[in-house]
Coordinates of C-alpha atoms in Angstrom, one line a residue:
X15 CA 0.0 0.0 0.0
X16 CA 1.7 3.5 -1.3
X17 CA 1.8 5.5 1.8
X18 CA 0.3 9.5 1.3
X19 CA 3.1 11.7 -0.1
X20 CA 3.3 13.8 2.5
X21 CA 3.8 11.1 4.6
X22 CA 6.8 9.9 2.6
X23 CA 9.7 9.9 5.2
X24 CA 12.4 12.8 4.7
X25 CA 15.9 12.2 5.1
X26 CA 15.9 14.6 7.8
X27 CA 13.3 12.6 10.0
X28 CA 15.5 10.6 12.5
X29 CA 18.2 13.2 12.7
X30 CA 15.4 15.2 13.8
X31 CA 13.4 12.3 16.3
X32 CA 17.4 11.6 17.7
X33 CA 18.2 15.3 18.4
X34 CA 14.7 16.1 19.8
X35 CA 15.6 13.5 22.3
X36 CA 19.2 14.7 22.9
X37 CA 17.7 18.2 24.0
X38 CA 14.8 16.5 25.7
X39 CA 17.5 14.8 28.2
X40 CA 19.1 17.7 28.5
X41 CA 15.7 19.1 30.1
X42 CA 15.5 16.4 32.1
X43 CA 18.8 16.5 33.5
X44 CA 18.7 20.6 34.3
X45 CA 15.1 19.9 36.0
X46 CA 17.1 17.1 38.1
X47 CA 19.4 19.9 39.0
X48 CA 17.3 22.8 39.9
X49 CA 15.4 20.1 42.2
X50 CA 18.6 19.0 44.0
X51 CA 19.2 22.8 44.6
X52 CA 15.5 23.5 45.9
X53 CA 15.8 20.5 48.6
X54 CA 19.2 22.1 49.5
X55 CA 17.6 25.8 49.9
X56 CA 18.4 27.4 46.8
X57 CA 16.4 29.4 45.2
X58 CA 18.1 31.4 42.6
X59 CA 15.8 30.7 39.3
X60 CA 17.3 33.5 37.9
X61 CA 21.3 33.2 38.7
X62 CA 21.3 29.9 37.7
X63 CA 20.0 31.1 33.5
X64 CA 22.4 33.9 33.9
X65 CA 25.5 31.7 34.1
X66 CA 24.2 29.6 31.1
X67 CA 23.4 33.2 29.1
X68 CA 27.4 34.2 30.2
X69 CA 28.6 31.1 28.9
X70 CA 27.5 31.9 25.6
X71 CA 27.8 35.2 25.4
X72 CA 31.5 34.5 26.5
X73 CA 31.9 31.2 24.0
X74 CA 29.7 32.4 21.1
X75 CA 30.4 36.4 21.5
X76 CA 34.6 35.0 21.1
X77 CA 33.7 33.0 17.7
X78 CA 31.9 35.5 16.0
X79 CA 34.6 38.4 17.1
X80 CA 37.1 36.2 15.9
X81 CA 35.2 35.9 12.4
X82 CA 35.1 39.4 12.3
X83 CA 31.5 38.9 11.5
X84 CA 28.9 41.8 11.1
X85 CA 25.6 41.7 13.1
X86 CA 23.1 41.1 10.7
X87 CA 19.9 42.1 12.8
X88 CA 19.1 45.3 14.3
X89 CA 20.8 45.2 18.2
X90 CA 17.1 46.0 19.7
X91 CA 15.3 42.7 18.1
X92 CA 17.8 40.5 19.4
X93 CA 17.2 43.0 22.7
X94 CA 13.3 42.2 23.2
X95 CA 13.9 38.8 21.8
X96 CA 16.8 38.2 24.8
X97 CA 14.1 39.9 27.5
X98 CA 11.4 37.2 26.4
X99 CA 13.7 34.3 27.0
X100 CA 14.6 35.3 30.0
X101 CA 11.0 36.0 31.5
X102 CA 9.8 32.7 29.9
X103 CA 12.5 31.0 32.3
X104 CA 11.8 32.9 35.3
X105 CA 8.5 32.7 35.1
X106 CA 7.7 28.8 34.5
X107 CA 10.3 28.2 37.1
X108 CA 8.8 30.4 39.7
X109 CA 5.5 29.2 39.5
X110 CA 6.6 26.0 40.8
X111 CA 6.7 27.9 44.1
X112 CA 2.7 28.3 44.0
X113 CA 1.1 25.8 41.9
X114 CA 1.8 21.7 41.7
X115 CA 4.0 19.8 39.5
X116 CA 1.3 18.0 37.9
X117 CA -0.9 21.2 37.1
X118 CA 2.2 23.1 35.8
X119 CA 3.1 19.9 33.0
X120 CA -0.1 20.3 32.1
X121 CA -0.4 24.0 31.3
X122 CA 2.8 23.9 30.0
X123 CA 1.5 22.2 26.8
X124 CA 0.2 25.3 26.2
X125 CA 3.2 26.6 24.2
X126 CA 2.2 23.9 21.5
X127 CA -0.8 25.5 19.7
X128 CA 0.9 29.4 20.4
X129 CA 3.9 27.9 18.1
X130 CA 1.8 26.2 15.6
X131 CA -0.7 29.5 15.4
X132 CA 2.6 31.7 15.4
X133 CA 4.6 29.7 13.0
X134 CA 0.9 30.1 10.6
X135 CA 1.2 33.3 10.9
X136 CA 4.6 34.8 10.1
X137 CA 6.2 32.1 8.9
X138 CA 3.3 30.7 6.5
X139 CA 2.8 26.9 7.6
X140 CA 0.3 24.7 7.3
X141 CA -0.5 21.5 8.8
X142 CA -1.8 18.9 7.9
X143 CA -4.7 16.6 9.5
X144 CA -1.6 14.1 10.3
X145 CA 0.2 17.2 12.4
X146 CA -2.8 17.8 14.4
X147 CA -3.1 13.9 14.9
X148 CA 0.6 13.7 16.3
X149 CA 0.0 16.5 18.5
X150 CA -2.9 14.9 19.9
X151 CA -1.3 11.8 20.8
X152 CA 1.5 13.3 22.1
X153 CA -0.9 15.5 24.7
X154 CA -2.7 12.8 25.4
X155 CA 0.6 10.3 26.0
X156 CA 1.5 13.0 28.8
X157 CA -1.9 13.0 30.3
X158 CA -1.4 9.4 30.8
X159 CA 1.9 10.3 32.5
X160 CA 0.1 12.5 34.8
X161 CA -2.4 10.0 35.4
X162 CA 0.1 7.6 36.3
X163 CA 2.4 10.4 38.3
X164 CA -1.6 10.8 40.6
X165 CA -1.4 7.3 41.4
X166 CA 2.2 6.9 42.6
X167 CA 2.2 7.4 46.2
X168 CA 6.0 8.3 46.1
X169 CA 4.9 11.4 44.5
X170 CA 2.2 12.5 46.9
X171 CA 4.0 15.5 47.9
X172 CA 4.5 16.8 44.9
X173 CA 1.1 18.7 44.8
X174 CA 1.2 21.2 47.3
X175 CA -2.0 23.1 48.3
X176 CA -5.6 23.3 47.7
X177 CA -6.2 23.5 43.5
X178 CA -8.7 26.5 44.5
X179 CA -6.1 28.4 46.6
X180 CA -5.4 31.8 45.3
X181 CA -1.6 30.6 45.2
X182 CA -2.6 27.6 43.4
X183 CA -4.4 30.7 40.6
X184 CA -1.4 32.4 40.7
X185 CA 0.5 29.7 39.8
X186 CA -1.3 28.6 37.2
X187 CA -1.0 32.0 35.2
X188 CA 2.5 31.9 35.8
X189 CA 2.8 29.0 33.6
X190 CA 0.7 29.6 31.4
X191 CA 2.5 33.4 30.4
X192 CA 5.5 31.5 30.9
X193 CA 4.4 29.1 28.2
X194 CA 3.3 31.8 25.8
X195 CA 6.9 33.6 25.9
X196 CA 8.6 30.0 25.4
X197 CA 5.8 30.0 22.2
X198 CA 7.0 33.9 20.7
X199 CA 10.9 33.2 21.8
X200 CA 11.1 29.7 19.8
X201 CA 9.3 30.9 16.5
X202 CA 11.8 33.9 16.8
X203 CA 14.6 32.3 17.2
X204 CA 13.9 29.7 14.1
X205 CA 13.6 33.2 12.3
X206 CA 16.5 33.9 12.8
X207 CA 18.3 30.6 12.9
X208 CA 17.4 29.3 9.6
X209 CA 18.1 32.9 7.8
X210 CA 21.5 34.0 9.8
X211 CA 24.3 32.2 11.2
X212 CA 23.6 30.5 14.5
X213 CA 26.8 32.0 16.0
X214 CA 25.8 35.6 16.0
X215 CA 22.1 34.4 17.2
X216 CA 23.6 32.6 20.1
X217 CA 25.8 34.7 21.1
X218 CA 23.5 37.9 21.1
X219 CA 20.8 36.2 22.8
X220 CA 24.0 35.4 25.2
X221 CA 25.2 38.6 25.5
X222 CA 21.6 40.7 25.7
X223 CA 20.0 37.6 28.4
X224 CA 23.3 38.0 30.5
X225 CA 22.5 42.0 31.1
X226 CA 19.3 41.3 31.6
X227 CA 19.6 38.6 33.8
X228 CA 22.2 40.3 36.0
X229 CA 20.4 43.2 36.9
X230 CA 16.9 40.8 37.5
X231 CA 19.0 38.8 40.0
X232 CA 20.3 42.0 41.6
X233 CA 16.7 43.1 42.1
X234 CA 15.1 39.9 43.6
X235 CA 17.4 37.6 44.3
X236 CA 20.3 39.5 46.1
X237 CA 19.6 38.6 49.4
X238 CA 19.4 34.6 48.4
X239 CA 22.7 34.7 46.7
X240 CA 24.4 36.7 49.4
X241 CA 23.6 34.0 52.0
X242 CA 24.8 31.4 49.3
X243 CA 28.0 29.1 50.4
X244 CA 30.4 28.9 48.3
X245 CA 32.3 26.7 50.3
X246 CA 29.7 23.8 50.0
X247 CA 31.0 21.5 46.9
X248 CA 27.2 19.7 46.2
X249 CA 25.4 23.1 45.9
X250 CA 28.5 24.1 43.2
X251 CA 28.3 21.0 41.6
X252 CA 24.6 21.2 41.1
X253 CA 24.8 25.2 39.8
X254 CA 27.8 24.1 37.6
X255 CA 25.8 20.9 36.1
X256 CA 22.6 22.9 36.0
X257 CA 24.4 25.7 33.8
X258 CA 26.5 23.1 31.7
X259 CA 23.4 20.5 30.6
X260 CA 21.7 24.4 29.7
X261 CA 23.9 25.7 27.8
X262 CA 24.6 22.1 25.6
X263 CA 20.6 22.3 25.4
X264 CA 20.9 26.0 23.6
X265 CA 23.4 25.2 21.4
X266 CA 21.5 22.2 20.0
X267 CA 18.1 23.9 20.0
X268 CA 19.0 25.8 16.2
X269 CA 20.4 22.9 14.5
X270 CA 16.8 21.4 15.9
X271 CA 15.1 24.3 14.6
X272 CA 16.7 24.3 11.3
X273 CA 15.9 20.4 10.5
X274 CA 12.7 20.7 11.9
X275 CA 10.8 23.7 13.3
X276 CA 9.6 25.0 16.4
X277 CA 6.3 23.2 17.0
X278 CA 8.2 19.9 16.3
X279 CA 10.7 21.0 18.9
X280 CA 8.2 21.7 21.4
X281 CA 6.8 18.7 21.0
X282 CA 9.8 16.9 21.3
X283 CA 10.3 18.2 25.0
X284 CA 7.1 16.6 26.1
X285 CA 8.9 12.9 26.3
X286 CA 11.0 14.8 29.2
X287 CA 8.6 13.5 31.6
X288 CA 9.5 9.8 30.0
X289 CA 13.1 10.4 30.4
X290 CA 12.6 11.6 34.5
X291 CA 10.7 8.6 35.5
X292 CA 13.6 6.4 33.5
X293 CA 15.6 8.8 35.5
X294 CA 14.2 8.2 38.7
X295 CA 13.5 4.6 38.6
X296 CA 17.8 4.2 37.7
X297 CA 19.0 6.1 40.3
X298 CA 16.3 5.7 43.1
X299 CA 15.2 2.5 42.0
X300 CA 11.6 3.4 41.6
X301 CA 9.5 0.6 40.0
X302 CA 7.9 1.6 36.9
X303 CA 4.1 0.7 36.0
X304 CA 2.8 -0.2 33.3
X305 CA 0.9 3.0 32.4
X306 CA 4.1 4.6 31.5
X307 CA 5.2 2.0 29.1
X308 CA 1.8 3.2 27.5
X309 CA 2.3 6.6 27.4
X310 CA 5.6 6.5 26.4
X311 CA 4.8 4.3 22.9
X312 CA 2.0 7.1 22.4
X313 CA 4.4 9.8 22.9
X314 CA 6.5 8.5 20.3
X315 CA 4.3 7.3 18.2
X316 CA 2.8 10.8 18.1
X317 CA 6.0 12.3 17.0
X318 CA 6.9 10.1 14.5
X319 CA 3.2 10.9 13.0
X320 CA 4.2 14.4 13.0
X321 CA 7.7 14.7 11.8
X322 CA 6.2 12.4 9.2
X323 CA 4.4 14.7 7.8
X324 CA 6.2 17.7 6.1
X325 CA 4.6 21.1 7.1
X326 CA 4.2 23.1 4.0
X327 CA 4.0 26.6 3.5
X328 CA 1.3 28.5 2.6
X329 CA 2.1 31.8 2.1
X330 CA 4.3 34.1 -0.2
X331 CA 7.1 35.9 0.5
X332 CA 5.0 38.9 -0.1
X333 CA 2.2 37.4 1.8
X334 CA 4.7 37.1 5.0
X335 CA 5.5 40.5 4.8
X336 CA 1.8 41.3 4.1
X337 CA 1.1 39.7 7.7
X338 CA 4.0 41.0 9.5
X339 CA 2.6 44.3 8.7
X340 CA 5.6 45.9 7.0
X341 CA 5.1 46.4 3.7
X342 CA 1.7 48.0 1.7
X343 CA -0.2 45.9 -0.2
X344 CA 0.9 47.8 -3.8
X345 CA 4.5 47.4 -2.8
X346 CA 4.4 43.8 -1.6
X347 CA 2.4 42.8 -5.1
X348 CA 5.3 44.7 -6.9
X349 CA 7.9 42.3 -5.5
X350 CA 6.2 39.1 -6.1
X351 CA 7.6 38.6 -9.9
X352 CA 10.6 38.1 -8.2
X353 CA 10.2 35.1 -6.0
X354 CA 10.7 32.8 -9.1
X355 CA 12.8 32.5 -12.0
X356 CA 12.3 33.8 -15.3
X357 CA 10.3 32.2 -17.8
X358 CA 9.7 29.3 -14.4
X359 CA 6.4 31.0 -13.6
X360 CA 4.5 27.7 -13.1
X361 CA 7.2 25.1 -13.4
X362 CA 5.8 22.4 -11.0
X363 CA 9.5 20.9 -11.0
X364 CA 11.2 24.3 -8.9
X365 CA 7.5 24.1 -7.0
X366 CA 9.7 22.8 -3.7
X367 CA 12.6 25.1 -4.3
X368 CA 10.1 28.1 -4.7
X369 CA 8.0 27.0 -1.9
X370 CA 10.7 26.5 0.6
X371 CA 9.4 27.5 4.2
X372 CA 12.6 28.9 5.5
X373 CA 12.9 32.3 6.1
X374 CA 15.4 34.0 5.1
X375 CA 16.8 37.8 5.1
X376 CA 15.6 38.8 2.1
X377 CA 12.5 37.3 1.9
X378 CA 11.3 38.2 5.7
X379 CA 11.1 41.7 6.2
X380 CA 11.3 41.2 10.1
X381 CA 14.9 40.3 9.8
X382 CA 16.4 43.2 7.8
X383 CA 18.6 45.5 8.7
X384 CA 18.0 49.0 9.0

């Protein structure tokens, strides 16, 4: 039976599957950290980002001076860009403070649908019924983790408080804004990834998060880092392989972005939970049920359904900039002769090259330089 085409596999599809689950253990292990560091007191959610945004400022910033490379994008987009990530972090990670681990997973899905409407939007895909299908499963493969998370005794304390406690509320939009910053920050940055060199995007997002960062942790967290003990080597080696396992997950997130794309990428972090309970049940021994075997095949299965399935492009180059709202509609229609070649108008063989869904800096007016 002749599978759909555009479910025809793509070369790129298990370099994509692979790496989604390189950065998904990544997330795992930083989670692992930033518990360790909460049952040892520490509760510096924004410190422990701004050593990973130092790190690349410091290794990126040095590659791209030594390339003598010019900045392609205007300093103030990588700026609010920067601002974003660094609210998306602090924000997700302090509403673990109010609301339970179970409600914040949940409502953390969230970002899915933001990236898919976003990526519609300014970057022109479509999806097909097969992408909504993998999303599903993979939702509903984490719900069954939850599910199975409820009925584990061992992680009784996890939910703190009554679910209709004001904190509980608060908590809840926490991660929910968190979610939709994480949404605008990774359609951005594939933006910029796919059109730019990864480099310069790494190492302004380094450089702008570090400031911003800094003077956030000055605010509200100098009196938790001035009672901090240097002297004691678990709580360094926790910061250290907190800020490490982050910064390998950045560096990896464009060369995800630029085989995939953002809702893909998202979707690839759900399996985390998988990977914490493998996590868990290796190093504390904690027997794993059933359910979880479950979830896990419909987590996968969900994103090989997905990745399957090509997302196509829908929109112009004139039409993107028509929906970012840059150019007018008379000078937008003037420019669209020159998406194709000469004499090509209709070729279906250069269809795919015309139609390619990568942004790039001439062809996305959000990206060029003033």
């Amino acid at each position: 039976m002749k599978l759909p085409e555009c479910l025809v596999p793509r070369s790129t599809t298990v370099y994509s599957l692979v790496l989604g689950q390189v950065l998904s253990i990544m997330l795992t292990l930083t989670a692992t950290f930033s518990s360790a560091l909460a049952q040892r007191d520490v509760n510096l959610p924004t410190t422990q980002s701004a050593v990973n945004y130092l790190l690349l400022s410091v290794v990126f910033g040095t590659t791209l001076l030594a390339r003598k490379q010019k900045v392609q994008v205007d300093w103030y987009k990588y700026a609010i860009w920067a601002f974003l990530d660094v609210e998306a972090n602090f924000l997700v990670v302090k509403a673990f403070q109010y609301t339970s681990i179970t409600s914040a997973t949940l409502l953390d899905c969230w970002s899915i649908p933001c990236v898919m409407v976003l990526s519609w939007r300014f970057i022109g895909r479509r999806y097909s019924k097969f992408h909504i299908v993998g999303v599903l499963l993979c939702i509903a493969g984490l719900a069954l983790l939850v599910v199975y998370d409820l009925g584990d005794s061992t992680d009784s304390d996890d939910d703190s408080g009554d679910s209709d406690s004001p904190r509980t509320a608060l908590g809840d939009v926490l991660v929910l804004c968190g979610a939709s910053l994480y949404a605008i920050s990774n359609v951005t940055q594939e933006i910029l990834v796919c059109s730019h060199s990864s480099v310069e995007v790494l190492a302004m997002l380094g450089t702008f998060a570090s400031l911003v960062s800094i003077v956030q942790a000055g605010l509200l967290e100098h009196k938790e880092i001035a009672r901090l003990e240097l002297g004691d080597a678990k709580t360094m080696l926790y910061l250290s392989g907190y800020a490490l396992c982050l910064f390998a997950f950045y560096g990896l997130v464009p060369l995800m972005l630029r085989s995939s794309s953002a809702a893909f990428f998202n979707l690839s972090l759900l399996t985390s939970d998988v990977w914490a309970v493998i996590l868990r049940g290796t190093l504390f021994h904690h027997l794993v049920g059933p359910l979880y075997f479950v979830a896990a095949v419909v987590v996968t299965g969900g994103l090989i359904l997905y990745n399957l399935a090509p997302e196509q492009k829908g929109s112009s180059n004139a039409q993107l900039a028509r929906s970012a709202d840059i150019l007018p509609d008379e000078s937008v229609d003037e420019q669209e002769p020159l998406q194709t070649d000469e004499g090509n108008e209709g070729d279906p063989s250069i269809e795919d090259e015309a139609e390619d869904p990568r942004p790039t800096t001439e062809n996305h007016p959000l990206l060029q330089k003033r």
